Every structure is written in structure tokens, then in C-alpha cells.
Short mmCIF file of C-alpha atoms in Angstrom, two decimals:
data_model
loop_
_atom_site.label_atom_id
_atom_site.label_comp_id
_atom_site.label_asym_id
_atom_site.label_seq_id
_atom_site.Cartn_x
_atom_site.Cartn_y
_atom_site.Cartn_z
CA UNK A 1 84.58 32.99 148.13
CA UNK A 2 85.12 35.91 150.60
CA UNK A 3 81.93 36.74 152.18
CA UNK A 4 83.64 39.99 153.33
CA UNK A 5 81.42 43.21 152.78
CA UNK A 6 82.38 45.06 149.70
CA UNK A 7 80.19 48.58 150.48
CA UNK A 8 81.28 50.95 152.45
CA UNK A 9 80.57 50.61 156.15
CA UNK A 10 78.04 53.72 156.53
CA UNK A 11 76.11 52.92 153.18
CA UNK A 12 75.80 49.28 153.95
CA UNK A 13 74.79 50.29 157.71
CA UNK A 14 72.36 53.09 155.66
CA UNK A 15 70.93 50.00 153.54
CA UNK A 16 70.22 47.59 156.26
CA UNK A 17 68.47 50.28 158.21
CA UNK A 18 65.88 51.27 155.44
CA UNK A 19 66.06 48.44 153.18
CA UNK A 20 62.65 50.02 151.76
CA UNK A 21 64.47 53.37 150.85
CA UNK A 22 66.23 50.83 148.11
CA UNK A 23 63.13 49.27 146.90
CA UNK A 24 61.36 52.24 146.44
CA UNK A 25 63.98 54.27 144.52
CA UNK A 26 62.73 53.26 140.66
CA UNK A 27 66.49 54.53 139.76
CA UNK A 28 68.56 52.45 141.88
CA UNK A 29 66.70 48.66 141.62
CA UNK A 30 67.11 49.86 137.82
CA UNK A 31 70.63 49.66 138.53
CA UNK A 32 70.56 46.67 140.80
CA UNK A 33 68.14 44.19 138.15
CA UNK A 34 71.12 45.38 135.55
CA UNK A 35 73.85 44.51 137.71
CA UNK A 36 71.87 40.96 138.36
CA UNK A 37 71.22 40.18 134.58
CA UNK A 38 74.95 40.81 133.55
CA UNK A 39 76.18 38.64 137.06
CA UNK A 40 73.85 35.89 135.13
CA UNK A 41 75.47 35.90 131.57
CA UNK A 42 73.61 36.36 128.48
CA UNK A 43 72.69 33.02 128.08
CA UNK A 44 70.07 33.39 130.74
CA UNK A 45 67.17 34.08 130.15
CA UNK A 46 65.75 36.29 133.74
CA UNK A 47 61.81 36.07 132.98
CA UNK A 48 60.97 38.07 136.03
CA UNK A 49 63.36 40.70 134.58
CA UNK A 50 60.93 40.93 131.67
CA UNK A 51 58.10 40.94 133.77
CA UNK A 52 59.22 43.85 135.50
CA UNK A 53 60.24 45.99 132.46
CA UNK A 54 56.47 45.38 131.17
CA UNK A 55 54.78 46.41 134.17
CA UNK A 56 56.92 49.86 134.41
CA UNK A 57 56.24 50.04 130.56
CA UNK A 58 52.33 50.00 131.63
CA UNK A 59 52.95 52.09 134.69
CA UNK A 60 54.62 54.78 132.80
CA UNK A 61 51.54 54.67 130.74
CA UNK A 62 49.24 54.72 132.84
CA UNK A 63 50.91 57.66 134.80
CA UNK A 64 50.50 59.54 131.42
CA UNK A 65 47.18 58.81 130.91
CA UNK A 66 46.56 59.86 134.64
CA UNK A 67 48.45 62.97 133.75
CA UNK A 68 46.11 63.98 130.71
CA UNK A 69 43.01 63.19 132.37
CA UNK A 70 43.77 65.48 135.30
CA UNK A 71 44.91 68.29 133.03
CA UNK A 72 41.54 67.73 130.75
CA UNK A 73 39.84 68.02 133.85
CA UNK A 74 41.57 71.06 134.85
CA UNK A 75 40.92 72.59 131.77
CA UNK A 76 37.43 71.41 131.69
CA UNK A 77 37.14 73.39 135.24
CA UNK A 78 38.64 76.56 134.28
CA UNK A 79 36.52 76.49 130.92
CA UNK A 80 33.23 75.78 132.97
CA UNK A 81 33.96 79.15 135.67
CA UNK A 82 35.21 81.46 132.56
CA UNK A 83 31.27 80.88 130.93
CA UNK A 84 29.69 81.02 134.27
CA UNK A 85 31.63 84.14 135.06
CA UNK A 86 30.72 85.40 131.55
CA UNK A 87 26.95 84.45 132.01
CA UNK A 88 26.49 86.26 135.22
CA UNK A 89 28.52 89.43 133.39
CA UNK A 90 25.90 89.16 130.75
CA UNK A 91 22.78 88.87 132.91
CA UNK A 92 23.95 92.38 134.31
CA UNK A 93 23.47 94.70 131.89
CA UNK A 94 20.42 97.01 132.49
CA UNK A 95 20.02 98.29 128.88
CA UNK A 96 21.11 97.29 125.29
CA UNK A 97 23.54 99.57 124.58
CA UNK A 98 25.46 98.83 127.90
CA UNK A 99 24.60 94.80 127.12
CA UNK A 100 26.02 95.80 123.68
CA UNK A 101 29.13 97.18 125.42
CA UNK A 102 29.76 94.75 127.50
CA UNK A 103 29.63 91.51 125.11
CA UNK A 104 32.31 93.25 123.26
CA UNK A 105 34.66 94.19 125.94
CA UNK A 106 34.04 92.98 129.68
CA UNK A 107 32.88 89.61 128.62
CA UNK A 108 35.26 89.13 125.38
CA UNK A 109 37.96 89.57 128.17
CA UNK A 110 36.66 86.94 130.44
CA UNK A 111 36.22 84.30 127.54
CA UNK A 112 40.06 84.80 126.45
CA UNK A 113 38.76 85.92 122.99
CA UNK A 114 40.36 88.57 120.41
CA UNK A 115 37.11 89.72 118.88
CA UNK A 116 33.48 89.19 119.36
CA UNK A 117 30.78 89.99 116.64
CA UNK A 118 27.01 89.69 117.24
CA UNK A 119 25.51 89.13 113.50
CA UNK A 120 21.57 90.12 113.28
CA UNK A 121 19.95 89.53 109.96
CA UNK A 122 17.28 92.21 108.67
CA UNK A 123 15.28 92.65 105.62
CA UNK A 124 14.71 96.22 106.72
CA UNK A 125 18.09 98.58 105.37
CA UNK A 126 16.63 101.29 107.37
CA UNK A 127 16.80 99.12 110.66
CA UNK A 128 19.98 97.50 109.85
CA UNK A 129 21.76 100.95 109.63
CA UNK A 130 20.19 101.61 113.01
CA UNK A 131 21.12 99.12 114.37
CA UNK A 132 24.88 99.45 113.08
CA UNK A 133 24.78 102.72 115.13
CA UNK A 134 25.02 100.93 118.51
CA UNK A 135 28.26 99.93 118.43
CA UNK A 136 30.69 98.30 116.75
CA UNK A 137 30.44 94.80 118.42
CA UNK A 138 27.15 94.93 116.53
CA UNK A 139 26.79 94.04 112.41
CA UNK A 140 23.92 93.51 110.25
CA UNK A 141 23.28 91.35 106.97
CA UNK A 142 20.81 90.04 104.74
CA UNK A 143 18.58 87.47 105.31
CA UNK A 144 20.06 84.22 104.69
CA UNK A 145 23.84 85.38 105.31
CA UNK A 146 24.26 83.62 108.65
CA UNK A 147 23.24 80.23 107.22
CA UNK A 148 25.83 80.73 103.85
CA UNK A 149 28.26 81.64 106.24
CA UNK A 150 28.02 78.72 108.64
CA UNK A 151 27.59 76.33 105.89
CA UNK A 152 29.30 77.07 103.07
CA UNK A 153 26.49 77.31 100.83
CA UNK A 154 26.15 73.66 100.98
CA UNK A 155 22.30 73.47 102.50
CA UNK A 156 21.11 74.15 106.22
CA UNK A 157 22.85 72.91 109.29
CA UNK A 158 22.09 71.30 112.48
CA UNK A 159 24.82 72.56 114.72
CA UNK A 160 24.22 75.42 116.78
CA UNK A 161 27.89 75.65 117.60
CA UNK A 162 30.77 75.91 115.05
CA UNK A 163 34.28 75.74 115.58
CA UNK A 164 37.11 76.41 112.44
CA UNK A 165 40.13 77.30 111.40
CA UNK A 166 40.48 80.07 108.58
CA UNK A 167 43.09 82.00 106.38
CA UNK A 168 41.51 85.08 107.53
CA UNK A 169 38.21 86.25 108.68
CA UNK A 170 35.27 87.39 107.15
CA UNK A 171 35.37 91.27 107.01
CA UNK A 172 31.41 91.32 106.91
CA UNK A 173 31.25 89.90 110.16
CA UNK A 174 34.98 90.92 111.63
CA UNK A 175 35.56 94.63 110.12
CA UNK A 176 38.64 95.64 110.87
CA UNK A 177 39.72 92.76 112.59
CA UNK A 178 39.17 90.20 109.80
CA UNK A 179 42.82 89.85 108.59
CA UNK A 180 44.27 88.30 111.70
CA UNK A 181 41.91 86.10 112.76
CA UNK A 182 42.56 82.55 112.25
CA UNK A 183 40.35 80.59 114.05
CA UNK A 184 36.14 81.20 115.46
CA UNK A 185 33.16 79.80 117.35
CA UNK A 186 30.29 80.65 115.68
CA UNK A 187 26.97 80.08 117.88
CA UNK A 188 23.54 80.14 115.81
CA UNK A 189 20.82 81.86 117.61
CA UNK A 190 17.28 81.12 117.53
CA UNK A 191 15.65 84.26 118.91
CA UNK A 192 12.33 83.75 119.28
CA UNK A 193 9.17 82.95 116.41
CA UNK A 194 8.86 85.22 113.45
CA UNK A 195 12.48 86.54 113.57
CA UNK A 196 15.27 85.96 111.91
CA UNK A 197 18.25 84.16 113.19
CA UNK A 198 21.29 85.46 115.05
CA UNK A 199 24.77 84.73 115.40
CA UNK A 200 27.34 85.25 117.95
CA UNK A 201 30.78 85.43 116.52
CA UNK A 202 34.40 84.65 118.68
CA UNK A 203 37.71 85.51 116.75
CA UNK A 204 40.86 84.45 117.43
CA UNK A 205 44.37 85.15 116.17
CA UNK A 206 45.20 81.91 117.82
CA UNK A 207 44.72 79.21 115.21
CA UNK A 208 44.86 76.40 117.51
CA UNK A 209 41.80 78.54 119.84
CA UNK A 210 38.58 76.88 118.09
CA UNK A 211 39.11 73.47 115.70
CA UNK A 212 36.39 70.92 115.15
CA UNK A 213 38.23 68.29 117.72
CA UNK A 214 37.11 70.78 120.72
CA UNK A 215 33.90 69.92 122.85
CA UNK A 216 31.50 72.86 122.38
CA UNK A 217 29.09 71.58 125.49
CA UNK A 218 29.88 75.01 127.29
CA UNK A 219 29.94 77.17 124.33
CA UNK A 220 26.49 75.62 123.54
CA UNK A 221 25.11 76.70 126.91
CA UNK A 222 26.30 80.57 126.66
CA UNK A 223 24.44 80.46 123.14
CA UNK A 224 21.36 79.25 124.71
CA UNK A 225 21.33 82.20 127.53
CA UNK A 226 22.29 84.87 125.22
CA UNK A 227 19.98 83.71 122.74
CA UNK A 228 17.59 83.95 125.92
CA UNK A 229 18.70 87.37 126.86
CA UNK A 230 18.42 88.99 122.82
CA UNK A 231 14.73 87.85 123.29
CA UNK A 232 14.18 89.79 125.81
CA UNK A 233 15.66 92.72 124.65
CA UNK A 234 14.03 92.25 121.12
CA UNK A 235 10.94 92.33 122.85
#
């Protein structure tokens, strides 16, 4: 047997010089375990050779799952400074009609959301009408409504925050905007003893925007300061 080098004289004197080049290209030992198993014959079983493919096969997994963990957390991050940003915008407003104004453009725009309806029940017609008159971002309804709405009719719920998917959206609480949304947060309100609830309404055309899989931690925290700041304008 001729122990006579078979490479090239620059890549073999390349290989010897950073053997550790070759060991760390994934690509090329690929390459050279192939070359070894079909120097062996198939009648060989190379148990390190399987050894090796499972460990990649759980290091290309686990390079996923590192992947998806730092995008969630990404996500997570950007979702955390858009309602802190949003909160801040909120706690600005020196009047109702300008705290009106803004939830419906300034702070829509911050949250990424197509529409944004605020949904106050009243008993009174009189006061619902007036209260129509602020602005559109504003509806009213009848006592009860928010609770059918959320629910479905089938009893009272729990949740403070729902998230769903829709054909299209609910012209009492959308207007003009109901046909083209296909997805929506809704965050019940509490605001305050001896009213009637509240609820803040985001639309989106984006189906995939709000669905029940989503965690609504932050979403629950905006509804508990605006739910905060309606008190004090109620007051």
C-alpha cells in the first residue's frame, strides 16, 4: 500500500495547520464519517456513526427550540414596551374628550390595532345619546349587552380578557368598521360600585391578531389602568 499523499500539497499543508478548522466544519466531517462508513462496507455496523447522527438530531433540536424561545422572548419584549408606551399615552390626557381622542387614534396606533371601541352600558337613552356625541371611538348599549356579547348568551364569565376570531364584527360595537374585522380583544371593565360595566374593544382585520392560544397577561394590565383611569373620569 502506497502511503504517498493523495491531497493536494497546499490543502493537505492547509489541514495539518488547522486540523480544528476540519472538525468544526459540521459540512465537511459530514462528508468525511460518509466517506469512512462506505471505506467499511455495509456489513459493518459503525455504532459511533449512529451515535453521532443522534446527537446532531438533538442538537438541531435543541437549536430550534433555542430559536423559538428567543423569538417568544423578543416578542414578549416588544409586546411589554407597546402597553407601557400605550399606558403612559393614556395617563396624558387632561380631559375626556382629548382621552376619548386619543384611545381611538394615538394609542390604537401604538397597540398595532385597526379599530378600538370603548362600550359603556346605560339605562338612561338620554345619557347614552350624549354620550354618543363625544366621538366616535365611543358607543353605548343596554344594560346587559356587554355580558351577551362576551358570552354568548351562555351565563356570566370570569375572564376579564377575551381573545376570538370572527366572520365579521359586531356593527353595535364596530360601526362602520364591523365588516372587516376578523379577529378582537375584548377587556371587561369594572368601573367602580354602583355602575355598570365597561368594555374596551380591539379590532383587527388580521385574523391571526387575537385567538384564544395568545397570553393576555399584558392586555389584562392595560384593562386594569384604563378601567382605573374611566373611574376617575366618571367621577
Amino acid at each position: 500500500m502506497s502511503s504517498s499523499p493523495k491531497l493536494d500539497d497546499t490543502l493537505r499543508e492547509a489541514i495539518l495547520a488547522k486540523p480544528q478548522s476540519v472538525l468544526d466544519d459540521k459540512d465537511v466531517m459530514h462528508a468525511l464519517v460518509a466517506a469512512n462508513e462506505r471505506a467499511m462496507g455495509g456489513n459493518i455496523i459503525d455504532l459511533r456513526g449512529i451515535a453521532m447522527e443522534r446527537l446532531e438530531a438533538r442538537l438541531d433540536r435543541l437549536e430550534d427550540t433555542h430559536r423559538s424561545v428567543i423569538a417568544a422572548a423578543y416578542e414578549n419584549l416588544a409586546g411589554t414596551n407597546q402597553v407601557h408606551r400605550a399606558v403612559l399615552r393614556l395617563l396624558e390626557a387632561a380631559d375626556f374628550e382629548t382621552f376619548l381622542r386619543d384611545l381611538g387614534g394615538e394609542i390604537g396606533e401604538i397597540l398595532r390595532v385597526d379599530s378600538v371601541r370603548l362600550v359603556l352600558e346605560s339605562a338612561q337613552p338620554e345619557q347614552g345619546q350624549a354620550l354618543e356625541r363625544l366621538g366616535e371611538v365611543l358607543s353605548v348599549a343596554e344594560p346587559g349587552f356587554i355580558e351577551r356579547y362576551l358570552t354568548g348568551g351562555r351565563g356570566p364569565s370570569a375572564r376579564q380578557v377575551t381573545l376570538r376570531q370572527m366572520q365579521t364584527g359586531s356593527r353595535q360595537v364596530y360601526g362602520r368598521q364591523a365588516d372587516w374585522i376578523r379577529s378582537e380583544a375584548c377587556l371587561k371593565l369594572d368601573l367602580g360600585k354602583g355602575r355598570l360595566p365597561g368594555m374596551l374593544a380591539f379590532g383587527a382585520e388580521d385574523p391571526h391578531q387575537f385567538t384564544p392560544q395568545l397570553g393576555s397577561d399584558l392586555l389584562a394590565f392595560f384593562a386594569g389602568v384604563f378601567e382605573r383611569s374611566m373611574r376617575r373620569w366618571l367621577s
